[in-house]
Structures are given as C-alpha cells and as structure tokens.
Coordinates of C-alpha atoms and ligand atoms in Angstrom, one line a residue:
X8 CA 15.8 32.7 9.3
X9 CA 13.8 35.5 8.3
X10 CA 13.4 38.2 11.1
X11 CA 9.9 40.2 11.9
X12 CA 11.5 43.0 10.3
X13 CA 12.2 40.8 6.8
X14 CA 8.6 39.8 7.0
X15 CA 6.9 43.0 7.8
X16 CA 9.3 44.4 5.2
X17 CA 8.0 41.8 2.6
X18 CA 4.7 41.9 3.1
X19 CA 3.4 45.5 3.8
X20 CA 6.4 48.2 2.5
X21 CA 8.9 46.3 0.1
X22 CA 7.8 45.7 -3.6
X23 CA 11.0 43.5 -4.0
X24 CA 9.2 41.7 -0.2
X25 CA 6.4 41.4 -2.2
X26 CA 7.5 38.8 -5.2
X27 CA 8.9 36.7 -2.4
X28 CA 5.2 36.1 0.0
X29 CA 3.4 37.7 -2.5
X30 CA -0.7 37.3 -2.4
X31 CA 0.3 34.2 0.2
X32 CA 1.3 37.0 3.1
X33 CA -0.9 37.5 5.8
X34 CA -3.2 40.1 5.9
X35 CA -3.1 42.5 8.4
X36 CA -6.9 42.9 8.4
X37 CA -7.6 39.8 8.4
X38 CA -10.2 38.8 11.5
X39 CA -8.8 36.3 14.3
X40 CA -11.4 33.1 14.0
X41 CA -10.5 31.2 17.0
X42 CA -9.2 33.4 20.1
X43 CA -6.4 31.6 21.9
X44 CA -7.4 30.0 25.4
X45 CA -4.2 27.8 25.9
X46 CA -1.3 26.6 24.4
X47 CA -2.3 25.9 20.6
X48 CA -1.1 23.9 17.7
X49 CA -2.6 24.6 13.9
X50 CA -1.6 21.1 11.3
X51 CA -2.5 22.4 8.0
X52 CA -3.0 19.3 5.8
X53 CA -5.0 16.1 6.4
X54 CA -3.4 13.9 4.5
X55 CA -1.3 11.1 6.5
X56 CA 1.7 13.0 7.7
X57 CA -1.1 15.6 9.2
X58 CA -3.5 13.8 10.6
X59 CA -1.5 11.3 12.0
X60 CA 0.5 14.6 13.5
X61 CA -3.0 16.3 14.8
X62 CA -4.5 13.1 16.2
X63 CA -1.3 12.2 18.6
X64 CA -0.9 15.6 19.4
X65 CA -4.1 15.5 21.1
X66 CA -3.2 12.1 22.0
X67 CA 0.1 13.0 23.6
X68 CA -1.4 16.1 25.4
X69 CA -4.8 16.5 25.7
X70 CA -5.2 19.7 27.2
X71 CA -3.8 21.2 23.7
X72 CA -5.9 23.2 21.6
X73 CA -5.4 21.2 18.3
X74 CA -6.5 22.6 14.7
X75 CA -7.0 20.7 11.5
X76 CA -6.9 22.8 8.6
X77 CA -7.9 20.6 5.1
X78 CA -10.3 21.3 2.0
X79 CA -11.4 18.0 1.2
X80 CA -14.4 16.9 3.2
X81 CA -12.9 12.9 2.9
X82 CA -9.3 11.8 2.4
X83 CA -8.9 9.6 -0.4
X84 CA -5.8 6.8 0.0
X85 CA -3.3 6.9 -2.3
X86 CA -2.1 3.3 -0.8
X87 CA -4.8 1.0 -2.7
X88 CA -5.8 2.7 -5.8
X89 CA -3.8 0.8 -7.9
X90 CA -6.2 -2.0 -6.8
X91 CA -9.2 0.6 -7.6
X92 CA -8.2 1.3 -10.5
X93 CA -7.0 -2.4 -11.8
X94 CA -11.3 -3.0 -9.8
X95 CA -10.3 -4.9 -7.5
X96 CA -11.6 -2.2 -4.8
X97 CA -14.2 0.2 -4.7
X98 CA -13.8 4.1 -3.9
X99 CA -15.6 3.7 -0.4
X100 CA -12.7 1.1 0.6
X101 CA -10.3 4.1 0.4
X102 CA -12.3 7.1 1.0
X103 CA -12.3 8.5 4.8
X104 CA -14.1 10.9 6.7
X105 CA -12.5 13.5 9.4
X106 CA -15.2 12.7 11.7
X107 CA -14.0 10.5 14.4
X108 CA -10.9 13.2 14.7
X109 CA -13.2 15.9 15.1
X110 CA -15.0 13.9 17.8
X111 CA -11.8 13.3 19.6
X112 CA -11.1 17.0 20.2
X113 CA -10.1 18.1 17.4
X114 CA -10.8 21.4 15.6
X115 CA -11.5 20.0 11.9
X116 CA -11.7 22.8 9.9
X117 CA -12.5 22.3 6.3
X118 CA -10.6 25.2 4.0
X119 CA -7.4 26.0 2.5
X120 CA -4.5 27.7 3.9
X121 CA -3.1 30.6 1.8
X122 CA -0.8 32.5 3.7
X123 CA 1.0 31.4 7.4
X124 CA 2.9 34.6 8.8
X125 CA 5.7 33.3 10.9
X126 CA 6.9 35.8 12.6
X127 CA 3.1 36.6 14.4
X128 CA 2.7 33.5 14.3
X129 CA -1.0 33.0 11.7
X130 CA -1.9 31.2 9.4
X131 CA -4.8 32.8 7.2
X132 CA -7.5 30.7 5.5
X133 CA -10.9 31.7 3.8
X134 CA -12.8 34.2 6.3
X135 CA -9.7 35.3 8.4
X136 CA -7.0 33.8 10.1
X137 CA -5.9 31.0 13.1
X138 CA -3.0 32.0 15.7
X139 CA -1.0 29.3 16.7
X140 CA 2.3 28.5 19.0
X141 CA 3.7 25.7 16.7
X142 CA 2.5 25.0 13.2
X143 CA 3.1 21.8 11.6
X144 CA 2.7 22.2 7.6
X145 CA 2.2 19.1 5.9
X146 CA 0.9 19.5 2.5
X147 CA 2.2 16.5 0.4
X148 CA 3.2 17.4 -3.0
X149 CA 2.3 19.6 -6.4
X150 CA 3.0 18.6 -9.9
X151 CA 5.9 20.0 -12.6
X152 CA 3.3 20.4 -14.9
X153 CA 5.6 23.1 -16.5
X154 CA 8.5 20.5 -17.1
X155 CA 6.3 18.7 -20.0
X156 CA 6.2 20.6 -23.1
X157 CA 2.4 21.0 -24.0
X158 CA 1.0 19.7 -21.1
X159 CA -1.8 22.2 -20.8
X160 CA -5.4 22.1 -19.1
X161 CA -6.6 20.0 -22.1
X162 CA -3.7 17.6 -22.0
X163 CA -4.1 17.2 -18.1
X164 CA -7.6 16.4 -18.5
X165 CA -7.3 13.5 -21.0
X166 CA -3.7 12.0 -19.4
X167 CA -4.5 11.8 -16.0
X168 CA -1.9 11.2 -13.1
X169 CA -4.3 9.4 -10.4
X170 CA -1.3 10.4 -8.3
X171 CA -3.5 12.0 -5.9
X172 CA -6.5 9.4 -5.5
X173 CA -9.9 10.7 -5.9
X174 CA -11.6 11.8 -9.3
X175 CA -8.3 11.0 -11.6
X176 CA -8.6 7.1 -9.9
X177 CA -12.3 7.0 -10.9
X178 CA -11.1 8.1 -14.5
X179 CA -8.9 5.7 -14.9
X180 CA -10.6 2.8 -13.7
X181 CA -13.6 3.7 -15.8
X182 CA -11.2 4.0 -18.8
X183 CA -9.6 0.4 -18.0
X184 CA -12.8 -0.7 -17.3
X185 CA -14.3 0.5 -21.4
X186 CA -10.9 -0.5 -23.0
X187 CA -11.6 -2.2 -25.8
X188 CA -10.1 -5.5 -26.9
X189 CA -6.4 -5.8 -27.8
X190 CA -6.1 -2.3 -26.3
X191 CA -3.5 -0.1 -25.1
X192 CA -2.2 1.6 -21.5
X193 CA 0.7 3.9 -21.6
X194 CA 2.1 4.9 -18.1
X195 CA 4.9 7.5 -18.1
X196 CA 7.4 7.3 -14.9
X197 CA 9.1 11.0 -13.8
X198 CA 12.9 10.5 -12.8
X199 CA 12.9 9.6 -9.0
X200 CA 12.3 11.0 -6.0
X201 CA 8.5 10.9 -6.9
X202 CA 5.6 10.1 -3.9
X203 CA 5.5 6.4 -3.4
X204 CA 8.9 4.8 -5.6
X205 CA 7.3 1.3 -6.3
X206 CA 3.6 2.7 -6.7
X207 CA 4.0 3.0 -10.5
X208 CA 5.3 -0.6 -10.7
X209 CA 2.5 -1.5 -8.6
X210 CA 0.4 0.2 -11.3
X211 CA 1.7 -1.3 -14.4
X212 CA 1.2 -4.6 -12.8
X213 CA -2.4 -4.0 -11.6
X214 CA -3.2 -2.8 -15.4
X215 CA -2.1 -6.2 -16.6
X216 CA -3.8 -8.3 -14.0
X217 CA -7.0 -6.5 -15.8
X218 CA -6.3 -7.6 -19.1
X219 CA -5.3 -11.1 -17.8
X220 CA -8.4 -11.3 -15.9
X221 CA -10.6 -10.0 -18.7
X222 CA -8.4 -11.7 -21.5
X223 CA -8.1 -8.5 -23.4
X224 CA -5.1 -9.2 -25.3
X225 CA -3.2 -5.8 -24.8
X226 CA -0.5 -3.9 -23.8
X227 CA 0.7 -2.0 -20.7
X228 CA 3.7 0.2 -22.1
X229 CA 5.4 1.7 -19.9
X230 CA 7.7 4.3 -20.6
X231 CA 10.7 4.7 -17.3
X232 CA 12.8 7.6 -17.3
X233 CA 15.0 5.8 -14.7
X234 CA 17.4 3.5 -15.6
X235 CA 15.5 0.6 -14.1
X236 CA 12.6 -0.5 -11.7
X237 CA 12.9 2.4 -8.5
X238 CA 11.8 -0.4 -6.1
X239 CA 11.6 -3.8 -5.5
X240 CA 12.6 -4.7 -9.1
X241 CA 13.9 -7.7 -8.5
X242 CA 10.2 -8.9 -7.4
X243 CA 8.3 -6.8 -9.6
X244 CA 10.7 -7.7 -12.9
X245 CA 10.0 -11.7 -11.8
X246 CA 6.8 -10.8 -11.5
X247 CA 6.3 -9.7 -14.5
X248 CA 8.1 -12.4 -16.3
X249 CA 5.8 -15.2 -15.0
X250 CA 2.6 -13.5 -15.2
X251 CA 2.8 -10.4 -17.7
X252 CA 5.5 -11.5 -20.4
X253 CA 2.7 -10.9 -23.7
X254 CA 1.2 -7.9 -21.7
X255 CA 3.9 -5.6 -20.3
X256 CA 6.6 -3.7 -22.5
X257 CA 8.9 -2.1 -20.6
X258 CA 11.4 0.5 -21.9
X259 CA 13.8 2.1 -19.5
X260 CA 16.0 5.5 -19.7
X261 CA 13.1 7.6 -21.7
X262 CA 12.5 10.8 -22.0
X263 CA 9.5 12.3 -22.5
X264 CA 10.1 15.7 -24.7
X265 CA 6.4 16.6 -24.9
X266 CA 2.9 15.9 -25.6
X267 CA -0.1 16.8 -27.9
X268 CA -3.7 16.1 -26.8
X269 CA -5.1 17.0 -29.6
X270 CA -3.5 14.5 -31.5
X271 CA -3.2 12.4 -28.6
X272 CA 0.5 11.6 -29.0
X273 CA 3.5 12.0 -26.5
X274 CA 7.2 12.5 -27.8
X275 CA 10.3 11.1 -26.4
X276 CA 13.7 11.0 -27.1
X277 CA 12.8 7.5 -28.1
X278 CA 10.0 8.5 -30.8
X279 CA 6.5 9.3 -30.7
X280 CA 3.8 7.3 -29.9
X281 CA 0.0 7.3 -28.5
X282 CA -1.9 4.4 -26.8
X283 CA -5.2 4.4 -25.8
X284 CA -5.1 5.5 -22.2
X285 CA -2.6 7.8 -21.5
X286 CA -1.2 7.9 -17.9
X287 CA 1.5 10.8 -17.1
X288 CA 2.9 11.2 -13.8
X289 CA 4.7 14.5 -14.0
X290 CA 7.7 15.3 -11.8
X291 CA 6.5 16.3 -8.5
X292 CA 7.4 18.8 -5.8
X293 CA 6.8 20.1 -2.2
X294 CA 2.9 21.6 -1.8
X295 CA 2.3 24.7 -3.1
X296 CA 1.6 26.6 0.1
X297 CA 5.7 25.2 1.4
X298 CA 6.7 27.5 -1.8
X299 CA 4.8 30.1 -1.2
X300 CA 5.2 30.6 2.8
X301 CA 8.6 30.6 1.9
X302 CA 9.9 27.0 3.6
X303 CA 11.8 25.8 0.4
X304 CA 15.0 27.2 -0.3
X305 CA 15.6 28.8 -3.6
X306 CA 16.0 26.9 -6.6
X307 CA 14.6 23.7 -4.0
X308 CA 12.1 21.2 -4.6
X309 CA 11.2 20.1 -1.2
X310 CA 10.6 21.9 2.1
X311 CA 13.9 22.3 4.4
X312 CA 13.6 21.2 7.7
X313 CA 16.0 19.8 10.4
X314 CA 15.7 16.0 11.0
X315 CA 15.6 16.1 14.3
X316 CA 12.3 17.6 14.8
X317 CA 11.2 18.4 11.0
X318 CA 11.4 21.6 12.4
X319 CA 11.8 24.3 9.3
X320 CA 15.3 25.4 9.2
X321 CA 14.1 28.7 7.4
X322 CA 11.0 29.4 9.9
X323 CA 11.4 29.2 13.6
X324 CA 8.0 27.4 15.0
X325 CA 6.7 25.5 11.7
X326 CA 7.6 22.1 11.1
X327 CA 7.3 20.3 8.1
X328 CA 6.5 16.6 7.6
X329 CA 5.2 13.9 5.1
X330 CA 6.2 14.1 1.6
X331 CA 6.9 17.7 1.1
X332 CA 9.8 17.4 3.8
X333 CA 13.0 17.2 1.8
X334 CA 14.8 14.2 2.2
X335 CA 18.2 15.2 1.3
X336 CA 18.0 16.9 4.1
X337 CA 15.5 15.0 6.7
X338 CA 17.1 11.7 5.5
X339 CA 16.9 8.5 3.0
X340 CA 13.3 7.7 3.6
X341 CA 11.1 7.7 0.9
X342 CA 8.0 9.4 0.1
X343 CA 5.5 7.3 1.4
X344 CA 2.6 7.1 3.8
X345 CA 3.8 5.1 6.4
X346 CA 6.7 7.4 6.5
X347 CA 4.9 10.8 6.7
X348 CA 2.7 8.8 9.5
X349 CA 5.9 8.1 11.2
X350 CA 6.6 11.8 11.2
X351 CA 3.3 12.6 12.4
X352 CA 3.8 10.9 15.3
X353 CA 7.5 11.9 16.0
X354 CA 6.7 15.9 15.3
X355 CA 3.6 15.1 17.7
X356 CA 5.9 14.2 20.7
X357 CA 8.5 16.8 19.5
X358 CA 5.8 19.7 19.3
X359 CA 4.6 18.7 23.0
X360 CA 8.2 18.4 24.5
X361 CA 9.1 21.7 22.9
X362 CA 6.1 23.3 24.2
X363 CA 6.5 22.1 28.2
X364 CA 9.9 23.5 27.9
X365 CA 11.8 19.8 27.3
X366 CA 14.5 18.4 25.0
X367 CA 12.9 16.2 22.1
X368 CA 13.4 12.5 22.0
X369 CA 15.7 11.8 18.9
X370 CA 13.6 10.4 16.2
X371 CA 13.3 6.8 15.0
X372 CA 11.1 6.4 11.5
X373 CA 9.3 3.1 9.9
X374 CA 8.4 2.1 6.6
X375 CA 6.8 -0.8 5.5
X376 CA 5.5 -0.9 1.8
X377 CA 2.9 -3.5 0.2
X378 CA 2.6 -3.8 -3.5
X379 CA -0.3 -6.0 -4.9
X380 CA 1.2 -7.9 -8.1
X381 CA -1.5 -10.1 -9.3
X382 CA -5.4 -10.6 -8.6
X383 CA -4.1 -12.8 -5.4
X384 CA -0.5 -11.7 -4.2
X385 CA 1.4 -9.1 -3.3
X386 CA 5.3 -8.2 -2.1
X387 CA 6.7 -6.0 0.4
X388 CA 9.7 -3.8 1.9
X389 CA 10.7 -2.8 5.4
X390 CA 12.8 0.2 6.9
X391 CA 13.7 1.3 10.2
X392 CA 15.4 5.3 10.0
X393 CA 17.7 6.4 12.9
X394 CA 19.5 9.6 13.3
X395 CA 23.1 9.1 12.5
X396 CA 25.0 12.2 13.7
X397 CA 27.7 11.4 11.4
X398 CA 25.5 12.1 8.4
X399 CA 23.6 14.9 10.3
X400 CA 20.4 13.1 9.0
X401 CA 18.4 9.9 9.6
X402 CA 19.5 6.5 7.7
X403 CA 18.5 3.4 7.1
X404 CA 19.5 0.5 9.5
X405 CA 20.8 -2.4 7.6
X406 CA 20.0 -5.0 9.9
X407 CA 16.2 -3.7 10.7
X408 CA 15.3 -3.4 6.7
X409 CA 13.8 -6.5 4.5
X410 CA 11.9 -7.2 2.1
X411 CA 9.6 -10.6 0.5
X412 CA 11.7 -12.9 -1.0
X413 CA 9.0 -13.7 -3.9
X414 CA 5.8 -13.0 -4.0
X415 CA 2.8 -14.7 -2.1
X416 CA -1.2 -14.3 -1.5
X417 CA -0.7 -14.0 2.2
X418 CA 1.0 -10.7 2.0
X419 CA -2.1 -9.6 -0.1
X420 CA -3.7 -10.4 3.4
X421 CA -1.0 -8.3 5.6
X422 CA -1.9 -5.5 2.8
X423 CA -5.4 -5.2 3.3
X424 CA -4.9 -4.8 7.3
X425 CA -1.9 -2.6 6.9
X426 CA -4.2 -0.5 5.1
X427 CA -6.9 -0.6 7.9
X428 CA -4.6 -0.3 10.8
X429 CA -2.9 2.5 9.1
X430 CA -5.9 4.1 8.1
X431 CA -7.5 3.4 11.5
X432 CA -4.2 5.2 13.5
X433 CA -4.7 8.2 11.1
X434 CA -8.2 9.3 11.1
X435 CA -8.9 7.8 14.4
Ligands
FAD18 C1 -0.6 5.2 -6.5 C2 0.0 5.4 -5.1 C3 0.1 4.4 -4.3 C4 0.7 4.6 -3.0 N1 0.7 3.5 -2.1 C5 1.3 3.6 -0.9 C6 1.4 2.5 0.0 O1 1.0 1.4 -0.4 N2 2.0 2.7 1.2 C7 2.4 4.0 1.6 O2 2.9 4.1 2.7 N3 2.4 5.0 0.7 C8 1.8 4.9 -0.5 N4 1.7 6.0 -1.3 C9 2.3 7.3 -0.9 C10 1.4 8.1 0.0 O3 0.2 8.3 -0.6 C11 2.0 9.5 0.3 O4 3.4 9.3 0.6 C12 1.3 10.1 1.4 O5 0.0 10.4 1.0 C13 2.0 11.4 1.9 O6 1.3 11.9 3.0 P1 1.3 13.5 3.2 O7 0.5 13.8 4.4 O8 2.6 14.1 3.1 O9 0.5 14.1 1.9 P2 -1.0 13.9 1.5 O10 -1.5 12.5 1.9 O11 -1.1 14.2 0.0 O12 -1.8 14.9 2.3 C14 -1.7 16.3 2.0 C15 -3.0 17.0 2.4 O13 -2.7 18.4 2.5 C16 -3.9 19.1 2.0 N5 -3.4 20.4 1.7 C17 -2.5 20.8 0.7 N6 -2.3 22.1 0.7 C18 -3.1 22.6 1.7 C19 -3.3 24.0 2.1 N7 -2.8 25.0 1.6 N8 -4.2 24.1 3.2 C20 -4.8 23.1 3.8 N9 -4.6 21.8 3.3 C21 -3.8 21.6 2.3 C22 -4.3 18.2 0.8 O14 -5.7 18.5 0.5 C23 -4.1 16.8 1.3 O15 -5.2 16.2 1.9 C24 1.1 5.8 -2.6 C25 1.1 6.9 -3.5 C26 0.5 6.7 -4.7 C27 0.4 7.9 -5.7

C-alpha cells in the first residue's frame, strides 16, 4: 500500500515519485466539480463491468451519490460484432445510450479520467476533479501494440483489431462486405489470456458464413499462436469441418515476428504472407489509466485486486473489476462480459456493505458465453465461480459448468436475448 506520504512524495516533491504517477497525478489545483452531500461512489468506465457496477449500486442503496465517468456518448457491444461484421446485424443493434442510467439517478458524466489520487481520495477528469469514498475502476483493456514489430499508426489503420466494437467493426464489415471474389481474410490470434477466448473463433467462423452465403470462393486464414482452439474447440473445430472445410485454413502455434503496411505483408516464424483483409488482434492488457494510477504491479499485465471484493490490493478504497482485473489473482474466469457484469454486481453489494460498516457477502460469479457458428446456429458455455479458500481465489465449480453438445439454431435464439437481457441489466 502506498501511504499519503509516498503519494504526496511522488506527486509534488520527488522527481524519482514523478516517473511512477507522472502527468496521471492529481493536481493540487485542480477545482472540486461536484461538492460532496453524502456518502459517494465514482465508477470510472462504462463498459459492462462499470455500468453494471454503477447501476446496482444505486440499485442496492439509493440514497448513494453515484458517478459515471465514460468518454463515449454510446457503448458499443463487443458481444455481437462478429455477427455485424459477418452482416448479419446492424451497428444500432449493438450500440447503447447512457440515458436510461442517467435517468435512474445516476451522475453520467461523459470524459476521461486521467489521474485518481488515492490517498485524498479524487479522481481528476477534464475541467477539475470528483471526490469520492469508494472508487470502483473498471476500464477493460489496452493493446501491446509495442509487442508487434512495425506495427505503427499506418499499420494499425489498415489491420484493424475490431477488438473494441465501434469504428474498427464498421471497417471490417465494409471490407468483407467489398471483398472481391475468391478473396482473402487473415485473422491473427495473440497468445491467451486475451478479452473474450472463443470471440476470435466466433469470428473466423462468421467470416466464412459470408463467403458461404455470398459464394465467394475464398479463404479465412487464420493464423493461432496457441497451440489450439482457446475455447469450445471441440464445437467450433466440428463446426468447421461440416460447414467451412474449402473456406477455413487453420494453422496453430504461429508467431507473428512483424508486419509491413506498406507492403502489406505480415512475418511469422512460419513465413510471410499478406491476404486481403488483414485482421491483428495484438496482445492485450489492463486499461491504461490501471497502469498509470499505479493498480498494476510492476512488470504486471492486469490490475491486482483481492477476490473477495476486487478491492485493489495496492490502493486502499478502489476496486477493480471487468477485464482489467487480473485473474491470476481474482480467479479462473475469463475475460468476458457476463463476467465483468457479474463483478459489477458483486463489487456493488460489497461497496454498499463496506460503506454501512458490514462484512461483504463472499462472492459467487457466472459466465455463460454464445458463439454464433453459421447464418442459423450457434453453441454455448456455462460457469459458476466460488471462492475456494484453499486456492485463496475464486474457481470454477465442476458440477455447475456446461456447455452445447453440438451446435443448434435455437441457441442462436437464447443468443439474441442473452444479449438483450444482458444489455437491458447493464444500461438500465
Ligand atoms: C469480438 C468480441 C466478442 C465478444 N463477445 C462476447 C460475448 O458474446 N459474451 C461476453 O460475455 N463477452 C464477450 N466479449 C467480451 C466483452 O466485450 C468484454 O469482456 C467486456 O466488454 C469487458 O467489460 P469491461 O467493463 O471490463 O470493459 P469494457 O466493456 O471495454 O468497458 C470499459 C470502458 O471504460 C472506458 N474507459 C477506459 N478508460 C477510461 C478512463 N480513463 N476514464 C473513463 N472511462 C474509461 C472505455 O471507454 C470503456 O467504455 C467479446 C469481446 C470481443 C472482442
């Protein structure tokens, strides 16, 4: 833990302070927004581990003063723009508005966080800063750009992750949508953990439902560096089999060494080659804002935080949930939606108990995870996550987790309201 002392130290008199919060500390000068009236909570991130967290707070204990920090004036869904991008959906279907949160007592306020001072308890955001009594940080992930040899502004721009919907989705469905006949779709696949684990399979089969549907004749090549499928590859390799076998080429264990975009070509330990739509996902990390407020430990990738109560283990008063919580430490769920929805809810009741003085309920975590494989069906996996005080984290429950045992069009059905229920429980 770091102690006032530490942080006045790094922020106002120590140059050696400095390089650790940096531009991110908050500014002494900066002016209080929002005087406190009562007990107050600040959720910086919208996404579904902080909306989901800011809604039940306010749910759970209405007299709170609850504050929704987020940039983007709509949230775009990650879960469903495979099928946007394959056009089987439209933007709108996907795309949702902070309104009805605001309109149940919620302070939306649209900007960026770039600095939280733990110790006096601020965060600071465009024209001053926001005190609060517990922060919950939930920022979802950044990109290892830097891990990819030549992946530069230019390269970014024409091999688009779409691994946070919104304008990189649009690209690629318009891409898919112009390719031309007997074309080509390259996907590289970071090393796990990476947000969503089957959402790349989900992708590579949603490419070649287009070019079945539009009888295009080419190829979805997808280069793994995993040894195999992440998740669900028994379902997604039969899948594949039956539907894709002319269309999909799938080579596990790659590397990827680097890439050119001016000459449009990517190198591997495997060779080089180009194709023409180019789809990296690059490794991917904790927000930027968990680096830089100092809630990842050094030399981490993921925000530390207890699993009891996602509380930060390095800052007293900030918890952490949603993907950028590290799960070696949290537990064995992955990175996915429903998860950081789960956490929402759990820090929400956590947050309030803490707050009236009262011991936390120990936490119990669900997953449940669609994955469209064709035009028609889809396949799914189920989780239950329950502190085991053995491990000192929480763990899967054998019994409680499933998944499809093939793949049929109803679940396609129990997709599309998973994602309006889910949707619905997050933005209100
Ligand atoms: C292609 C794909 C398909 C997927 N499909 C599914 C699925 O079917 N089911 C499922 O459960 N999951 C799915 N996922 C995973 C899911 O999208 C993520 O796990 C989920 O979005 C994580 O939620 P989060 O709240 O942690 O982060 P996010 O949803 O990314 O939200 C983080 C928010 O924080 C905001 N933010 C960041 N920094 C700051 C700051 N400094 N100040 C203020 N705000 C900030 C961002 O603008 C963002 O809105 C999929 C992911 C992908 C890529």
């Amino acid at each position: 833990m770091l102690s006032r002392r530490d942080f006045i130290t790094g922020t106002t008199l120590g140059i050696a302070g400095l390089a650790c919060f940096g531009p991110f500390a908050v500014s002494v000068r900066a002016a209080e927004l929002f005087p406190k009236k009562k007990q107050r909570v600040v959720v910086v991130g919208g996404g579904f581990g902080g909306a989901t967290a800011a809604r039940y707070l306010k749910l759970y204990d209405p007299g709170l003063e609850v504050f929704l920090i987020e940039p983007l004036r709509q949230y775009v869904t990650c879960p469903s723009s495979n099928l946007v991008i394959s056009g089987l959906l439209k933007m709108p279907a996907i795309t949702h508005s902070y309104d009805r949160l605001a309109r149940q007592g919620i302070r939306v306020v649209q900007d960026t966080v770039s600095a939280i001072d733990p110790v006096a308890r601020y965060v600071e955001i465009s024209k001053g800063k926001i005190a609060y009594d517990r922060l919950v940080v939930a920022p979802g992930v950044d990109f290892s750009f830097d891990l990819i040899p030549g992946m530069d502004a230019a390269a970014r721009a024409k091999f688009p992750h779409a691994w946070k919907a919104g304008e990189q989705t649009v690209q690629l469905a318009r891409e898919l949508a112009a390719l031309k006949k007997g074309g080509s779709f390259l996907i590289s696949i970071p090393e796990a953990p990476f947000r969503c684990p089957p959402g790349p399979y989900e992708r590579i089969s949603m490419v070649a439902a287009f070019m079945k549907r539009t009888n295009n004749r080419g190829k979805v090549l997808v280069l793994d560096a995993n040894p195999d499928v992440v998740s669900k590859a028994k379902l997604f390799k039969s899948a594949w089999a039956d539907l894709y076998k002319d269309i999909i080429e799938y080579t596990p264990d790659v590397s990827l060494k680097g890439v050119d975009a001016g000459k449009r070509r990517l190198t591997t330990d495997k060779g080089e080659l180009t194709a023409d739509i180019i789809n990296i996902i690059p490794e991917q990390k904790a927000g930027a804002l968990a680096f830089a407020s100092g809630l990842v430990t050094k030399g981490g990738r993921w925000a530390a935080a207890s699993p009891l109560t996602f509380e930060s283990t390095l800052h007293t008063g900030i918890h952490v949930v949603g993907d950028a919580a590290d799960r070696d430490q949290v537990g064995s769920m992955p990175h996915s939606g429903f998860v950081a929805s789960s956490m929402g809810k759990t820090v929400a009741a956590a947050v309030v108990a803490l707050l009236q003085g009262k011991e936390p309920q120990l936490p119990s975590l669900e997953n449940s995870c669609y994955s469209q494989v064709s035009d028609t069906e889809s396949i799914y996996v189920t989780g239950v996550f329950l502190y085991d005080a053995t491990a000192k984290k929480l763990v899967g429950v054998k019994a409680a987790g499933s998944a499809s045992s093939g793949r049929e069009a109803r679940y396609t059905q129990h997709y599309r309201d998973w994602q309006t229920s889910i949707t619905k429980d997050t933005f209100g």
